[in-house]
Tab-separated table of C-alpha atoms in Angstrom:
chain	number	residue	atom	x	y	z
R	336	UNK	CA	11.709	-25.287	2.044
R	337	UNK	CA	11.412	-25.890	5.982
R	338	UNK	CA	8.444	-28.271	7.649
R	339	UNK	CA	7.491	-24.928	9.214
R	340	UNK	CA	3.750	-24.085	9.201
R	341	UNK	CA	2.684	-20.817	8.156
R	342	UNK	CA	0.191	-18.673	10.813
R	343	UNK	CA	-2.153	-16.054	10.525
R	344	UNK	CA	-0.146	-12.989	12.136
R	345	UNK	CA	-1.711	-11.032	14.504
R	346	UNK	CA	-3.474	-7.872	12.923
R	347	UNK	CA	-2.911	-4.514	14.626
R	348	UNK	CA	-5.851	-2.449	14.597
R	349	UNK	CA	-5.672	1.276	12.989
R	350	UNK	CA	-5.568	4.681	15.062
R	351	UNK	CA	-8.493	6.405	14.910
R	352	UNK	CA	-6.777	8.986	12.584
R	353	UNK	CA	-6.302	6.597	9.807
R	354	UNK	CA	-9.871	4.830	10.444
R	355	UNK	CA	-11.517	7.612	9.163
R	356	UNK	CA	-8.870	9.105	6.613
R	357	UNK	CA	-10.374	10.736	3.552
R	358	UNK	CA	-7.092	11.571	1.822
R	359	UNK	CA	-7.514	9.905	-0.956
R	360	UNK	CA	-10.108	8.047	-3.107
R	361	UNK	CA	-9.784	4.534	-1.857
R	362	UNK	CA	-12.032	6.043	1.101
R	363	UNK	CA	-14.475	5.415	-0.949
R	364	UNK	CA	-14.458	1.952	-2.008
R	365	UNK	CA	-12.724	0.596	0.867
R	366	UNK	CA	-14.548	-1.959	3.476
R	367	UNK	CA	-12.010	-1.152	6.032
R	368	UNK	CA	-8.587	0.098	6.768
R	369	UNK	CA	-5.276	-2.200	7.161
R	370	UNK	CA	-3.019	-1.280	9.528
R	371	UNK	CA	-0.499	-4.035	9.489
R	372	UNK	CA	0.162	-7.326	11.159
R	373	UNK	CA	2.933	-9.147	13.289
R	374	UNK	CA	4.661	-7.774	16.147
R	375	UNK	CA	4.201	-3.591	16.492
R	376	UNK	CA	7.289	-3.702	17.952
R	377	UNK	CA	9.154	-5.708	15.450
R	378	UNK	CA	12.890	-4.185	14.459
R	379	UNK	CA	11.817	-5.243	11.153
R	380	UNK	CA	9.221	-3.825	8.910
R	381	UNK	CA	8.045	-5.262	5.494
R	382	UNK	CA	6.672	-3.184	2.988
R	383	UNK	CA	4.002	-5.014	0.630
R	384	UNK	CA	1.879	-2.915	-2.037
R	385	UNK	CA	-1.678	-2.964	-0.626
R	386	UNK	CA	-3.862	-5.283	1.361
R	387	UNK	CA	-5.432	-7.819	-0.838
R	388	UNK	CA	-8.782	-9.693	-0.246
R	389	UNK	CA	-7.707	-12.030	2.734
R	390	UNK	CA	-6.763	-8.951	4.985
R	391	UNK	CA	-10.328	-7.457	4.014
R	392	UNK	CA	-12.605	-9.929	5.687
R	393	UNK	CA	-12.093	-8.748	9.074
R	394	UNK	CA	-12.222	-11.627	11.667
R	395	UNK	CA	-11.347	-14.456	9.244
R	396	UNK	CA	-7.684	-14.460	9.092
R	397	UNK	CA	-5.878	-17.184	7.448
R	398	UNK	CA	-3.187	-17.768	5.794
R	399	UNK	CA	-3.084	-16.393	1.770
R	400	UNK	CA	-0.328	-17.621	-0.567
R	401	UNK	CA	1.443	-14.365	0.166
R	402	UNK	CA	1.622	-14.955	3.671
R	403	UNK	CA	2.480	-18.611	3.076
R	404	UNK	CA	5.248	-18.017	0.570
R	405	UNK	CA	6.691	-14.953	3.070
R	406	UNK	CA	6.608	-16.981	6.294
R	407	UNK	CA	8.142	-20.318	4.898
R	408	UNK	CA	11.207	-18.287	3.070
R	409	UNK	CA	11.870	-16.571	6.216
R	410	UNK	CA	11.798	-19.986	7.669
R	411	UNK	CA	14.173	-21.127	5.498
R	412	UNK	CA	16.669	-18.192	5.931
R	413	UNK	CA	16.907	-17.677	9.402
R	414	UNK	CA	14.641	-14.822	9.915
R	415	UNK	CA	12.745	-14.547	13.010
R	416	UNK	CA	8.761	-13.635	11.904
R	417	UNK	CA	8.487	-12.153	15.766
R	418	UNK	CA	11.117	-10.037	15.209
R	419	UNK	CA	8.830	-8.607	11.913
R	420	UNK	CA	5.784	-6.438	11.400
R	421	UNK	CA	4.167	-6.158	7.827
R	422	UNK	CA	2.156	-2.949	6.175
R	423	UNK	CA	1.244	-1.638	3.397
R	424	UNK	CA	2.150	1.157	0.646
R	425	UNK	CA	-1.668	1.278	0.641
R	426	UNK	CA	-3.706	1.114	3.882
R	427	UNK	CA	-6.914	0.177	1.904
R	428	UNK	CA	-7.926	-2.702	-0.374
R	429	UNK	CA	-8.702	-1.164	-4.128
R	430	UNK	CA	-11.342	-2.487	-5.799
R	431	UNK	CA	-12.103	-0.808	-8.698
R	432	UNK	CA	-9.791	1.760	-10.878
R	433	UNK	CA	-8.455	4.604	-9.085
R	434	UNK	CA	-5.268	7.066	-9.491
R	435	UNK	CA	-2.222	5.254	-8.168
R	436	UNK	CA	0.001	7.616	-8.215
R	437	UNK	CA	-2.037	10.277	-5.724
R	438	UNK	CA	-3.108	7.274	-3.599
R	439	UNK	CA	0.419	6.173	-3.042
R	440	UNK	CA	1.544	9.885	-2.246
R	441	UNK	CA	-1.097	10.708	0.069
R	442	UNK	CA	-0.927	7.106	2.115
R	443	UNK	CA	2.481	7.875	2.667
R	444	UNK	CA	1.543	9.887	5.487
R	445	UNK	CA	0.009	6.942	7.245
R	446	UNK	CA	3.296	4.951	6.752
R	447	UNK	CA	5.459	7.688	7.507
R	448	UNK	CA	3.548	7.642	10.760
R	449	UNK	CA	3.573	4.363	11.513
R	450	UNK	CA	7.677	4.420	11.347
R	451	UNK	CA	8.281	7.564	13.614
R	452	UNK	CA	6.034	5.622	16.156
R	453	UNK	CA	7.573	2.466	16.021
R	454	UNK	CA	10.746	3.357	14.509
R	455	UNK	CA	11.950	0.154	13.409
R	456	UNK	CA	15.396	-1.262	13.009
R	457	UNK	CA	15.013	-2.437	9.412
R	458	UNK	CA	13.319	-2.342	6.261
R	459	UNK	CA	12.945	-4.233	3.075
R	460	UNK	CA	10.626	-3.207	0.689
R	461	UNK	CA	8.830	-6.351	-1.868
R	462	UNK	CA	8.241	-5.612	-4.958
R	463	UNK	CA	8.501	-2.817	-7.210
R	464	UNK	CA	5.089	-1.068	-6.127
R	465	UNK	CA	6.427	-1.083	-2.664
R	466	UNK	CA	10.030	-0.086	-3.654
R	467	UNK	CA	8.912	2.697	-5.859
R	468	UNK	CA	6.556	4.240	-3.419
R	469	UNK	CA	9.270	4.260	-0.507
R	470	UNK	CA	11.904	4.967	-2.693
R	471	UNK	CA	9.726	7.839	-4.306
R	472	UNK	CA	11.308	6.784	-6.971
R	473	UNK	CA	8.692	5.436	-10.473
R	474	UNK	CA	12.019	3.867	-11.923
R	475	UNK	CA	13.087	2.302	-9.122
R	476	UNK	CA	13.403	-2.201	-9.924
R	477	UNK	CA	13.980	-4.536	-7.608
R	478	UNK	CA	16.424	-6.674	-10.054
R	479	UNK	CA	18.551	-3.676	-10.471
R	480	UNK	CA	18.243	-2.553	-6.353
R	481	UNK	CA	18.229	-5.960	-4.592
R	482	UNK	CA	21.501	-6.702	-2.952
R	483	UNK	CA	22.512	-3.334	-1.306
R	484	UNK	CA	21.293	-1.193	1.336
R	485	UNK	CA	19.778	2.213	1.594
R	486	UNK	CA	19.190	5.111	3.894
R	487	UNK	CA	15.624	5.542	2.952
R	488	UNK	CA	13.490	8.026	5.252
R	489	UNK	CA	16.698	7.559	7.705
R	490	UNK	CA	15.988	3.938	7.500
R	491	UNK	CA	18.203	1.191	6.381
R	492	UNK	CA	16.485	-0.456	3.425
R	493	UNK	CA	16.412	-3.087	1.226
R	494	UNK	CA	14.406	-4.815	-1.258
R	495	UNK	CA	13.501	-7.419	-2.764
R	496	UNK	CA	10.785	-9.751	-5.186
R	497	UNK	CA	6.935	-9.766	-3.936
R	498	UNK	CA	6.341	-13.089	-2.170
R	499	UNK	CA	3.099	-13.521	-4.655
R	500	UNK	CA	6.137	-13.236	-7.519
R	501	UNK	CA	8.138	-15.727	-6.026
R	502	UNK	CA	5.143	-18.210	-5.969
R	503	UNK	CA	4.229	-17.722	-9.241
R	504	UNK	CA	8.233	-17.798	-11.044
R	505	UNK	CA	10.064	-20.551	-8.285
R	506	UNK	CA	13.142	-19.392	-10.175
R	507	UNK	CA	12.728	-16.447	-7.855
R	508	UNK	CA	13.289	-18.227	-4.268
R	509	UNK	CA	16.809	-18.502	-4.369
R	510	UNK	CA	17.403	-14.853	-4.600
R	511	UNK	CA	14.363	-14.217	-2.205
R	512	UNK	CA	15.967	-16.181	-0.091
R	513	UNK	CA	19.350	-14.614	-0.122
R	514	UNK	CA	17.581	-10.881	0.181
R	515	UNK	CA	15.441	-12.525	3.578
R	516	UNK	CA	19.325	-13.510	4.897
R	517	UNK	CA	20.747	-10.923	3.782
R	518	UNK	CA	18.152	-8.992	6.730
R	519	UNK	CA	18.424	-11.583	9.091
R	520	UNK	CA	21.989	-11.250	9.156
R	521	UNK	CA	21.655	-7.523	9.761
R	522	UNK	CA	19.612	-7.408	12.112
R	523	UNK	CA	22.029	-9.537	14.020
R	524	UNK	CA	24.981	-7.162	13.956
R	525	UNK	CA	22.409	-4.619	15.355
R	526	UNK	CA	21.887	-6.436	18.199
R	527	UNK	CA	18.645	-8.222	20.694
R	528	UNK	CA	17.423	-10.655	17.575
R	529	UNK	CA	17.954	-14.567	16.964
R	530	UNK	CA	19.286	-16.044	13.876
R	531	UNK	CA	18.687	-19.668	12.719
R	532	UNK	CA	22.064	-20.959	10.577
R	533	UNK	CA	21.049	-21.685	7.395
R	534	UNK	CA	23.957	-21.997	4.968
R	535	UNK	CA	26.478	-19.590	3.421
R	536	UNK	CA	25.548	-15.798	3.783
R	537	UNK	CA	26.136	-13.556	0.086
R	538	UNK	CA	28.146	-11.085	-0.398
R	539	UNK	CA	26.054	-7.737	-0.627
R	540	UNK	CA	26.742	-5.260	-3.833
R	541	UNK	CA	27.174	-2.653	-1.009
R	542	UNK	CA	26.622	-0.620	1.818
């Protein structure tokens, strides 16, 4: 890895709308609502599952091994973090059991939202509760989808392992690593963002 330092990002506060959403559930275990964090206009957006218990404790940010493990790969491959803003499948931290299924379904709105408002460049998706709920797809894997892009809600997209994953199986990083450059190099040929060199790029499965 880099000498980089990973920082607490920035959090974006939620629209009103979203503050006080009862769509699903979760409204009623939830401290607060996430919005996201990093730049709001960032050409890239990551897609995580749901806010954990570091975003929850509003006005104590620091840096969770998510966070640490995201920042330092993108580090490592080139990719600008101001060029990124991160969300959530889920805009609310569960706490207790709850239906998954109708939670994801009914958040959507809220991220759906979020991307006609800022409509971002880019997207990758980590891990397979994120990819399934953008995908809308409860087969979709991240082994079999990583590697390619995809016109998701009229969005290039791409996927790949969840950072926490990556921490826990280091066999992981080198193909997290590859997915990160994979983006950075992307968003390059789409113009107005920075790329660090950081060895050979890999060939992608696709299109």
């Amino acid at each position: 890895m880099t000498d980089n330092q990973p920082i607490a990002l920035p959090e974006e506060a939620a629209p009103l709308h979203a503050v006080s959403c009862q769509l699903c559930e979760l409204a009623n275990q939830r401290t607060r609502v996430i919005w996201g964090e990093g730049n709001p206009e960032g050409r890239i957006i990551m897609l995580l599952d749901n806010p954990g218990a570091r975003e929850d404790r509003e006005g104590r940010a620091f840096v969770c091994g998510t966070r640490a493990t995201l920042q330092l790969g993108a580090a490592e491959a080139g990719l600008d973090m101001n060029d990124v803003y991160v969300t959530y499948v889920l805009k609310c931290r569960p706490v207790r059991k709850y239906d998954k299924e109708t939670a994801r379904n009914r958040c959507r709105a809220h991220l759906l939202s979020q991307l006609e408002q800022k409509r971002p460049k880019l997207m990758i998706c980590l891990g397979n509760v994120a990819v399934q709920a953008f995908f809308q797809d409860p087969e979709a894997d991240v082994k079999q989808l990583r590697g390619s892009w995809y016109g998701i809600a009229g969005l290039p997209t791409t996927v790949s392992y969840h950072p926490l994953a990556v921490r826990r199986r280091p066999v992981l990083m080198r193909m997290f690593l590859e997915d990160l450059k994979r983006v950075a190099a992307r968003s390059v040929e789409i113009g107005g963002a920075s790329i660090v060199p950081s060895g050979e790029e890999q060939p992608e499965k696709g299109n």
